[in-house]
Amino acid sequence: MSELGENVPSYQKVRVGVQEPAAAVADVDAWKAREHYPDLLGGGGPLFGVALELETGGWETLTFGDATPQSAREGLSSVMRRRAANAAKAGDADAQAEFLRAAERLDHEVVDELTVVGSRYRVLRAEPYIRMGPTGPEPPRPSDPDPVKPKSGPSREEDRPVTGFVIDPLTESGMSEAILRVELLSRVPKRGLVPADVHRDAEAAQHTHPGGLLLPVEFMTVEYVDGDWRSTAATSPTPQAARDTLALYLRVLAPVLEGLDNEARVAYAEAADRLDAERPHEIEVGGKPIRVVRVERLVRIGPDGPEGPRPSDFDPDPPIGVITERDRAQGVDIDYDERPEPSEAVTEMSRLMRLEEERKARLRDD
């Protein structure tokens, strides 16, 4: 089966094709996961990013992972300013001015799409999902890429497979992914379990953006508390990156945020050491299981490309320019050159971060 139906628009087709060996193995793992982790649950609220429409077809993701549309708009403003700087280096004053005007507009208006220097940029939206089974959420699969060694620093944006990923409904996939896409596209949160406007927008999206594509899978850590699994961090591009994020939390953030005594600090540091040495998918810390889990993200696609923010999406903050103007009107004058004395908590966290950086430096030298 290469598509669903004979007269289905291209953006609504689900194409299945012959896979390369590695992709074929991953598709088999995906099929096995359906047996052991049969339930699909929402992985938290929607995520947002920025995409560029390509002349060759599809949309390329430039940024992704923001929790609100406004955060993604600020990311788009940063993209505009970077491209303005590149245009200036290339001696293209007209393009530089156009990119800067776009950035200035984003600083003062709620804009989810712009055409700049002949190209369309859009804030895009994706829904995260996690597979669940009798033993909890699905951990990484054997076929998921997983670097061998802990990293010495946080993952950069360019390290993420989602950055530069092309959202194109004509992309072929394996059978298991195709079935998953069809399942996710049919999902609408049950009436009464979510606010009425959220349910209304989800139903509308099935008609305005009936197609869809899965972004590259990412990973995050969740902890088991009071009979429920709860996320503890944002997503990471690989299982090891998720472990690195958890280890940093255990060594640097948890001692301050959780007010740990010396004994607990030692226990948390030992848990972080086990993460580095054994690279497990699950570890117990402070009596709580913490697991690295897979997160799938579905982008809906319509006749004009990927879905943007919905009216019901949580979006509490106005553009930065609006905030600045409001503060000035209220007589609030922020002097960014005058920095307050750091709190005791900030000072302690800085000390622990310095110790962590020294520890990593010693490991690199060994």
XYZ file of N, CA and C in Angstrom, residues 78-321:
732
model
N 14.977 35.688 16.529
C 16.422 35.433 16.561
C 16.916 34.954 15.203
N 16.111 34.092 14.535
C 16.468 33.641 13.187
C 16.589 34.838 12.249
N 15.644 35.747 12.339
C 15.674 36.938 11.480
C 16.935 37.764 11.717
N 17.317 37.917 12.973
C 18.498 38.729 13.275
C 19.789 38.029 12.825
N 19.845 36.714 12.960
C 21.019 35.992 12.472
C 21.135 36.114 10.953
N 20.002 36.014 10.278
C 20.039 36.113 8.819
C 20.345 37.547 8.375
N 19.940 38.508 9.171
C 20.308 39.890 8.867
C 21.819 40.063 8.968
N 22.411 39.458 10.007
C 23.872 39.541 10.170
C 24.587 38.862 9.006
N 24.076 37.713 8.569
C 24.694 37.025 7.436
C 24.562 37.842 6.146
N 23.396 38.492 5.985
C 23.208 39.329 4.801
C 24.167 40.509 4.818
N 24.404 41.064 6.013
C 25.343 42.184 6.127
C 26.758 41.741 5.742
N 27.152 40.540 6.192
C 28.482 40.029 5.837
C 28.603 39.814 4.332
N 27.477 39.439 3.694
C 27.493 39.194 2.255
C 27.354 40.488 1.450
N 27.183 41.606 2.153
C 27.063 42.891 1.471
C 25.695 43.151 0.878
N 24.645 42.420 1.348
C 23.288 42.595 0.834
C 22.511 43.467 1.810
N 22.605 44.779 1.629
C 21.978 45.723 2.556
C 20.455 45.639 2.514
N 19.880 45.382 1.339
C 18.417 45.298 1.228
C 17.877 44.114 2.026
N 18.515 42.945 1.875
C 18.081 41.768 2.625
C 18.271 41.988 4.123
N 19.391 42.592 4.500
C 19.630 42.871 5.910
C 18.506 43.722 6.491
N 18.122 44.775 5.772
C 17.072 45.660 6.264
C 15.740 44.934 6.371
N 15.444 44.057 5.404
C 14.172 43.334 5.429
C 14.116 42.351 6.594
N 15.219 41.652 6.859
C 15.257 40.734 8.003
C 15.103 41.503 9.321
N 15.754 42.658 9.437
C 15.662 43.440 10.673
C 14.249 43.988 10.876
N 13.586 44.395 9.810
C 12.194 44.861 9.935
C 11.295 43.730 10.423
N 11.548 42.535 9.910
C 10.758 41.385 10.352
C 10.986 41.109 11.836
N 12.234 41.172 12.274
C 12.541 40.948 13.692
C 11.874 41.997 14.562
N 11.909 43.240 14.121
C 11.283 44.323 14.888
C 9.773 44.108 14.974
N 9.177 43.666 13.892
C 7.739 43.394 13.920
C 7.409 42.287 14.912
N 8.209 41.229 14.900
C 7.981 40.120 15.833
C 8.132 40.568 17.282
N 8.945 41.570 17.533
C 9.125 42.076 18.894
C 7.900 42.825 19.401
N 6.996 43.217 18.487
C 5.866 44.055 18.892
C 4.503 43.479 18.509
N 4.461 42.467 17.651
C 3.190 41.909 17.207
C 3.178 40.390 17.372
N 1.971 39.851 17.520
C 1.792 38.396 17.541
C 1.647 37.938 16.095
N 2.729 37.393 15.548
C 2.771 36.990 14.143
C 3.249 35.544 14.065
N 2.465 34.698 13.424
C 2.828 33.288 13.308
C 3.364 32.918 11.933
N 3.343 33.855 10.987
C 3.903 33.584 9.666
C 4.389 34.881 9.036
N 5.541 34.814 8.388
C 6.126 35.966 7.712
C 6.722 35.529 6.385
N 6.642 36.398 5.405
C 7.386 36.203 4.165
C 8.498 37.238 4.128
N 9.734 36.773 4.135
C 10.897 37.654 4.207
C 11.892 37.257 3.122
N 12.331 38.219 2.340
C 13.261 37.986 1.229
C 12.755 36.825 0.358
N 11.468 36.811 0.116
C 10.877 35.839 -0.794
C 10.596 34.469 -0.223
N 10.868 34.248 1.064
C 10.650 32.933 1.675
C 9.663 33.035 2.834
N 8.853 31.987 2.977
C 7.878 31.956 4.073
C 8.453 31.260 5.293
N 8.238 31.868 6.438
C 8.614 31.302 7.734
C 7.334 31.166 8.558
N 7.216 30.062 9.291
C 5.995 29.812 10.051
C 6.303 29.218 11.414
N 5.534 29.629 12.411
C 5.552 28.946 13.703
C 4.728 27.669 13.545
N 5.341 26.521 13.845
C 4.635 25.249 13.683
C 4.333 24.626 15.036
N 3.398 23.706 15.014
C 2.888 23.065 16.228
C 2.992 21.556 16.093
N 3.344 20.866 17.179
C 3.385 19.399 17.181
C 2.842 18.878 18.499
N 2.211 17.725 18.440
C 1.678 17.061 19.639
C 2.606 15.911 20.025
N 3.082 15.878 21.287
C 3.923 14.762 21.731
C 3.092 13.594 22.261
N 3.602 12.380 22.042
C 2.925 11.170 22.518
C 3.953 10.203 23.089
N 3.499 9.417 24.066
C 4.330 8.388 24.701
C 3.551 7.075 24.697
N 4.244 5.968 24.383
C 3.613 4.655 24.485
C 3.664 4.173 25.933
N 2.570 3.584 26.383
C 2.478 3.075 27.748
C 2.103 1.606 27.726
N 2.600 0.871 28.737
C 2.261 -0.535 28.894
C 2.090 -0.857 30.366
N 1.938 -2.124 30.706
C 1.740 -2.526 32.105
C 2.899 -2.122 33.007
N 4.111 -1.992 32.450
C 5.274 -1.634 33.273
C 5.595 -0.149 33.233
N 4.741 0.640 32.549
C 4.994 2.066 32.489
C 5.300 2.549 31.088
N 5.875 3.735 30.944
C 6.152 4.301 29.618
C 7.292 3.576 28.915
N 7.255 3.616 27.587
C 8.239 2.897 26.781
C 9.628 3.528 26.886
N 10.653 2.741 27.215
C 12.034 3.237 27.233
C 12.617 3.229 25.818
N 13.861 3.655 25.652
C 14.491 3.588 24.329
C 14.480 2.171 23.764
N 14.405 2.075 22.448
C 14.416 0.794 21.757
C 15.848 0.417 21.376
N 16.108 -0.872 21.124
C 17.461 -1.293 20.726
C 17.974 -0.568 19.487
N 17.075 -0.196 18.592
C 17.500 0.443 17.348
C 17.641 1.961 17.458
N 17.313 2.541 18.623
C 17.469 3.990 18.784
C 18.947 4.350 18.899
N 19.451 5.289 18.109
C 20.850 5.722 18.238
C 21.123 6.224 19.648
N 22.242 5.767 20.226
C 22.559 6.115 21.608
C 24.073 6.230 21.756
N 24.624 7.457 21.766
C 26.078 7.632 21.873
C 26.653 6.869 23.056
N 27.896 6.419 22.902
C 28.498 5.526 23.888
C 28.884 6.250 25.163
N 29.383 7.484 25.042
C 29.940 8.159 26.213
C 29.090 9.349 26.633
N 29.071 9.655 27.953
C 28.433 10.896 28.390
C 29.136 12.093 27.766
N 28.373 13.139 27.473
C 28.951 14.331 26.882
C 29.478 15.253 27.965
N 30.392 16.122 27.585
C 30.970 17.061 28.540
C 30.164 18.334 28.648
N 29.124 18.472 27.838
C 28.310 19.679 27.878
C 26.933 19.405 27.329
N 26.025 20.390 27.403
C 24.660 20.191 26.919
C 24.611 20.028 25.410
N 23.563 19.383 24.926
C 23.387 19.204 23.493
C 23.092 20.555 22.846
N 23.707 20.799 21.704
C 23.456 22.033 20.975
C 22.281 21.843 20.034
N 21.679 22.964 19.601
C 20.542 22.889 18.686
C 20.898 22.110 17.429
N 22.117 22.339 16.911
C 22.491 21.663 15.666
C 22.747 20.172 15.862
N 22.822 19.705 17.115
C 22.990 18.280 17.381
C 21.687 17.502 17.214
N 20.568 18.206 17.177
C 19.267 17.547 17.218
C 18.812 17.160 15.810
N 18.407 15.911 15.618
C 17.923 15.494 14.294
C 16.719 16.287 13.818
N 15.929 16.850 14.748
C 14.755 17.615 14.345
C 15.150 18.915 13.670
N 16.352 19.440 13.969
C 16.819 20.665 13.338
C 17.278 20.347 11.920
N 16.642 20.983 10.955
C 16.940 20.690 9.561
C 16.068 19.597 8.970
N 15.197 19.005 9.777
C 14.291 17.970 9.292
C 13.273 18.594 8.331
N 13.000 17.928 7.216
C 12.061 18.453 6.225
C 10.690 17.790 6.420
N 9.707 18.613 6.689
C 8.327 18.153 6.845
C 7.690 18.106 5.465
N 7.582 16.919 4.914
C 7.080 16.743 3.556
C 6.145 15.535 3.541
N 4.874 15.730 3.234
C 3.930 14.598 3.267
C 4.246 13.509 2.251
N 5.105 13.800 1.285
C 5.468 12.783 0.298
C 6.566 11.849 0.804
N 7.097 12.106 2.000
C 8.142 11.258 2.565
C 7.611 9.850 2.826
N 8.352 8.850 2.393
C 7.955 7.468 2.637
C 8.415 7.012 4.016
N 7.699 6.058 4.579
C 8.049 5.516 5.887
C 7.835 4.016 5.886
N 8.202 3.381 6.992
C 7.922 1.968 7.154
C 6.469 1.745 7.528
N 6.051 0.494 7.486
C 4.660 0.155 7.761
C 4.247 0.547 9.182
N 5.110 0.271 10.167
C 4.756 0.548 11.557
C 4.561 2.042 11.788
N 5.464 2.856 11.224
C 5.321 4.305 11.391
C 4.077 4.809 10.677
N 3.787 4.257 9.514
C 2.600 4.679 8.772
C 1.330 4.400 9.573
N 1.265 3.219 10.185
C 0.093 2.869 10.997
C -0.002 3.807 12.195
N 1.141 4.117 12.824
C 1.140 5.029 13.961
C 0.629 6.409 13.553
N 1.070 6.892 12.398
C 0.607 8.195 11.922
C -0.910 8.209 11.746
N -1.454 7.145 11.150
C -2.901 7.075 10.955
C -3.623 7.066 12.304
N -3.075 6.325 13.267
C -3.692 6.269 14.597
C -3.689 7.642 15.263
N -2.553 8.325 15.210
C -2.442 9.620 15.879
C -3.304 10.677 15.203
N -3.391 10.616 13.879
C -4.196 11.606 13.163
C -5.677 11.481 13.494
N -6.096 10.305 13.928
C -7.513 10.094 14.245
C -7.845 10.451 15.695
N -6.843 10.762 16.486
C -7.065 10.994 17.913
C -7.580 12.413 18.167
N -8.620 12.489 18.999
C -9.131 13.764 19.494
C -9.390 13.573 20.990
N -8.902 14.477 21.841
C -9.155 14.294 23.272
C -10.646 14.241 23.571
N -11.003 13.361 24.489
C -12.425 13.149 24.781
C -13.050 14.402 25.386
N -14.257 14.663 24.946
C -15.009 15.790 25.470
C -15.184 15.645 26.985
N -14.916 16.675 27.716
C -15.043 16.636 29.171
C -13.724 16.407 29.873
N -12.754 15.777 29.173
C -11.435 15.567 29.776
C -10.511 16.759 29.547
N -10.858 17.594 28.588
C -10.093 18.808 28.306
C -11.085 19.958 28.202
N -10.612 21.212 28.318
C -11.517 22.351 28.150
C -12.232 22.310 26.801
N -13.409 22.912 26.751
C -14.234 22.854 25.540
C -13.526 23.441 24.337
N -12.750 24.532 24.537
C -12.080 25.144 23.386
C -10.947 24.268 22.863
N -10.295 23.526 23.754
C -9.244 22.603 23.322
C -9.851 21.485 22.482
N -10.962 20.945 22.935
C -11.641 19.888 22.177
C -12.115 20.417 20.830
N -12.665 21.621 20.814
C -13.161 22.208 19.565
C -12.036 22.393 18.555
N -10.902 22.916 19.010
C -9.772 23.142 18.097
C -9.201 21.822 17.586
N -9.184 20.785 18.434
C -8.673 19.476 18.006
C -9.565 18.880 16.925
N -10.873 19.018 17.089
C -11.786 18.527 16.061
C -11.622 19.308 14.757
N -11.454 20.620 14.866
C -11.291 21.455 13.672
C -10.016 21.088 12.918
N -8.958 20.752 13.669
C -7.674 20.425 13.039
C -7.773 19.182 12.168
N -8.700 18.274 12.495
C -8.853 17.080 11.667
C -9.344 17.430 10.262
N -9.984 18.586 10.126
C -10.494 19.005 8.824
C -9.539 19.989 8.141
N -8.942 20.898 8.924
C -8.048 21.887 8.319
C -6.660 21.318 8.039
N -6.217 20.350 8.857
C -4.888 19.743 8.702
C -5.020 18.231 8.884
N -5.635 17.548 7.920
C -5.912 16.109 8.080
C -4.709 15.205 7.872
N -3.642 15.723 7.267
C -2.441 14.917 7.088
C -1.476 15.101 8.242
N -0.352 14.401 8.183
C 0.607 14.550 9.276
C 1.887 13.785 9.035
N 2.901 14.134 9.805
C 4.212 13.496 9.710
C 4.828 13.466 11.101
N 5.578 12.409 11.375
C 6.261 12.303 12.663
C 7.643 12.947 12.578
N 7.959 13.776 13.555
C 9.304 14.328 13.670
C 10.238 13.246 14.220
N 11.557 13.411 14.073
C 12.478 12.442 14.674
C 12.203 12.286 16.166
N 12.240 11.053 16.631
C 11.941 10.781 18.029
C 12.972 11.438 18.944
N 12.512 11.869 20.121
C 13.432 12.366 21.150
C 13.126 11.654 22.456
N 13.841 12.033 23.509
C 13.790 11.289 24.763
C 13.752 12.262 25.942
N 13.122 11.821 27.016
C 13.124 12.627 28.237
C 13.043 11.696 29.437
N 13.251 12.241 30.611
C 13.150 11.449 31.835
C 11.821 11.727 32.517
N 11.244 10.663 33.076
C 10.002 10.777 33.848
C 10.214 10.059 35.172
N 9.536 10.520 36.216
C 9.647 9.880 37.526
C 8.284 9.388 37.991
N 8.297 8.320 38.780
C 7.061 7.705 39.257
C 6.756 8.245 40.643
N 5.679 9.037 40.740
C 5.310 9.691 42.000
C 3.812 9.536 42.223
N 3.452 9.033 43.378
C 2.033 8.911 43.757
C 1.214 8.177 42.699
N 1.788 7.097 42.170
C 1.054 6.266 41.229
C 0.978 6.797 39.818
N 1.797 7.801 39.499
C 1.741 8.390 38.170
C 3.152 8.723 37.693
N 3.356 8.658 36.374
C 4.637 9.026 35.779
C 4.595 10.489 35.363
N 5.579 11.269 35.806
C 5.598 12.702 35.530
C 6.930 13.088 34.896
N 6.856 13.953 33.898
C 8.080 14.391 33.233
C 8.912 15.251 34.169
N 10.234 15.149 34.015
C 11.149 15.899 34.878
C 12.031 16.867 34.091
N 11.988 16.803 32.760
C 12.857 17.671 31.962
C 12.327 17.746 30.544
N 12.856 18.684 29.785
C 12.511 18.793 28.368
C 13.130 17.621 27.613
N 12.743 17.476 26.347
C 13.254 16.363 25.561
C 14.708 16.583 25.141
N 15.389 15.477 24.894
C 16.779 15.463 24.439
C 16.878 14.625 23.177
N 17.889 14.853 22.328
C 17.950 14.153 21.038
C 18.290 12.669 21.119
N 18.934 12.230 22.212
C 19.311 10.826 22.348
C 19.071 10.370 23.776
N 18.995 9.054 24.011
C 18.891 8.577 25.388
C 20.045 9.068 26.259
N 21.276 9.081 25.691
C 22.410 9.523 26.494
C 22.303 10.995 26.856
N 21.808 11.800 25.941
C 21.616 13.211 26.255
C 20.601 13.381 27.379
N 19.567 12.537 27.405
C 18.598 12.590 28.496
C 19.255 12.181 29.816
N 20.137 11.150 29.764
C 20.860 10.764 30.979
C 21.774 11.896 31.460
N 22.430 12.556 30.506
C 23.318 13.663 30.864
C 22.543 14.775 31.567
N 21.349 15.063 31.046
C 20.512 16.099 31.664
C 20.118 15.693 33.073
N 19.749 14.426 33.253
C 19.376 13.946 34.582
C 20.568 13.980 35.524
N 21.748 13.556 35.046
C 22.943 13.568 35.895
C 23.283 14.986 36.345
N 23.149 15.954 35.445
C 23.409 17.347 35.812
C 22.429 17.805 36.879
N 21.179 17.405 36.737
C 20.188 17.762 37.756
C 20.567 17.169 39.111
N 20.954 15.903 39.120
C 21.260 15.231 40.383
C 22.470 15.855 41.075
N 23.455 16.294 40.315
C 24.686 16.821 40.902
C 24.612 18.309 41.241
N 23.859 19.072 40.431
C 23.925 20.535 40.552
C 22.609 21.157 41.003
N 21.509 20.766 40.387
C 20.245 21.456 40.652
C 19.498 20.891 41.857
N 19.403 19.565 41.944
C 18.628 18.942 43.012
C 19.102 19.333 44.415
N 20.424 19.381 44.678
C 20.845 19.756 46.038
C 20.265 21.079 46.504
N 20.059 22.022 45.578
C 19.519 23.335 45.942
C 17.999 23.343 45.859
N 17.475 22.881 44.740
C 16.028 22.951 44.542
C 15.259 22.057 45.511
N 15.842 20.914 45.875
C 15.173 19.998 46.794
C 15.670 20.133 48.229
N 16.608 21.055 48.466
C 17.116 21.285 49.816
C 17.734 20.051 50.444
N 18.581 19.351 49.704
C 19.141 18.089 50.182
C 20.170 18.308 51.279
N 20.176 17.407 52.259
C 21.240 17.431 53.267
C 22.461 16.719 52.689
N 23.552 16.685 53.456
C 24.806 16.126 52.943
C 24.666 14.655 52.566
N 23.936 13.899 53.364
C 23.773 12.478 53.075
C 23.025 12.271 51.761
N 21.952 13.043 51.566
C 21.177 12.919 50.334
C 21.990 13.394 49.124
N 22.817 14.422 49.327
C 23.646 14.897 48.219
C 24.604 13.802 47.749
N 25.161 13.082 48.690
C 26.062 11.989 48.337
C 25.306 10.907 47.572
N 24.095 10.578 48.038
C 23.295 9.544 47.377
C 22.930 9.962 45.954
N 22.577 11.225 45.758
C 22.229 11.709 44.425
C 23.458 11.692 43.507
N 24.609 12.088 44.041
C 25.839 12.079 43.234
C 26.209 10.660 42.839
N 26.016 9.697 43.757
C 26.302 8.302 43.437
C 25.361 7.795 42.344
N 24.095 8.227 42.393
C 23.152 7.847 41.346
C 23.591 8.414 39.994
N 24.080 9.654 40.003
C 24.585 10.260 38.766
C 25.791 9.493 38.240
N 26.656 9.035 39.151
C 27.819 8.240 38.742
C 27.377 6.932 38.084
N 26.322 6.305 38.613
C 25.813 5.067 38.014
C 25.248 5.334 36.612
N 24.585 6.471 36.463
C 24.084 6.832 35.135
C 25.226 6.914 34.133
N 26.332 7.540 34.536
C 27.476 7.691 33.639
C 28.132 6.352 33.336
N 28.273 5.515 34.367
C 29.041 4.281 34.212
C 28.232 3.161 33.561
N 26.973 3.027 33.951
C 26.171 1.882 33.505
C 25.208 2.225 32.370
N 24.894 3.501 32.177
C 23.993 3.982 31.125
C 22.661 3.225 31.129
N 21.983 3.127 32.277
C 20.708 2.407 32.326
C 19.576 3.274 31.770
N 18.480 2.607 31.435
C 17.282 3.345 31.024
C 16.449 3.751 32.240
N 16.715 3.134 33.392
C 15.954 3.465 34.598
C 16.871 3.399 35.810
N 16.615 4.294 36.752
C 17.404 4.346 37.973
C 16.498 4.813 39.104
N 16.777 4.386 40.316
C 15.991 4.827 41.470
C 16.778 5.886 42.236
N 16.136 6.999 42.493
C 16.764 8.112 43.203
C 15.801 8.611 44.274
N 16.263 8.627 45.510
C 15.408 9.104 46.592
C 14.141 8.297 46.741
N 14.220 7.005 46.424
C 13.049 6.140 46.535
C 12.091 6.221 45.364
N 12.430 7.011 44.334
C 11.548 7.182 43.175
C 12.213 6.622 41.918
N 11.533 5.751 41.179
C 12.068 5.318 39.879
C 12.055 6.480 38.890
N 13.139 6.635 38.154
C 13.226 7.630 37.094
C 13.633 6.895 35.826
N 12.877 7.098 34.750
C 13.085 6.322 33.523
C 13.298 7.256 32.326
N 14.203 6.856 31.439
C 14.347 7.522 30.151
C 13.302 6.934 29.214
N 12.495 7.780 28.564
C 11.408 7.300 27.716
C 11.454 7.974 26.344
N 10.820 7.303 25.384
C 10.725 7.820 24.012
C 9.545 8.788 23.900
N 9.710 9.814 23.088
C 8.635 10.775 22.840
C 8.484 10.958 21.327
N 7.320 10.594 20.807
C 6.995 10.830 19.407
C 6.296 12.185 19.302
N 6.522 12.917 18.182
C 5.854 14.212 17.982
C 5.212 14.237 16.601
N 3.903 14.477 16.548
C 3.163 14.520 15.287
C 2.890 15.966 14.879
N 3.319 16.314 13.658
C 2.981 17.606 13.061
C 1.830 17.381 12.093
N 0.743 18.082 12.285
C -0.371 17.998 11.343
C -0.078 18.857 10.119
N -0.555 18.387 8.948
C -0.293 19.064 7.686
C -1.608 19.283 6.947
N -1.769 20.478 6.388
C -2.933 20.805 5.586
C -2.513 21.211 4.190
N -3.422 21.714 3.381
C -3.093 22.091 2.004
C -2.047 23.186 1.909
N -1.894 23.995 2.978
C -0.918 25.085 2.945
C 0.293 24.815 3.835
N 0.487 23.554 4.241
C 1.675 23.239 5.026
C 1.369 22.839 6.454
N 2.381 22.866 7.334
C 2.206 22.399 8.710
C 1.299 23.306 9.532
N 0.643 22.701 10.495
C -0.275 23.431 11.371
C 0.485 24.409 12.263
N -0.083 25.588 12.436
C 0.457 26.575 13.365
C -0.269 26.516 14.698
N -0.018 27.470 15.581
C -0.671 27.478 16.896
C -2.199 27.530 16.780
N -2.856 26.912 17.752
C -4.314 26.943 17.821
C -4.755 28.044 18.799
N -5.970 28.577 18.635
C -6.445 29.614 19.563
C -6.437 29.184 21.022
N -6.646 27.890 21.272
C -6.723 27.407 22.654
C -5.364 27.074 23.258
N -4.280 27.158 22.483
C -2.954 26.830 23.019
C -2.543 27.832 24.095
N -1.918 27.328 25.135
C -1.440 28.170 26.235
C -0.389 29.136 25.702
N -0.656 30.423 25.818
C 0.231 31.431 25.239
C 0.110 32.727 26.052
N 0.608 32.720 27.284
C 0.310 33.823 28.217
C 1.104 35.101 28.004
N 2.237 35.020 27.327
C 3.130 36.173 27.284
C 2.986 36.972 25.994
N 2.921 38.293 26.105
C 2.933 39.133 24.905
C 4.352 39.261 24.365
N 4.517 39.822 23.170
C 5.866 40.044 22.640
C 6.697 40.917 23.572
N 8.010 40.749 23.497
C 8.921 41.441 24.412
C 8.800 42.958 24.290
N 8.569 43.452 23.079
C 8.420 44.890 22.894
C 7.196 45.425 23.601
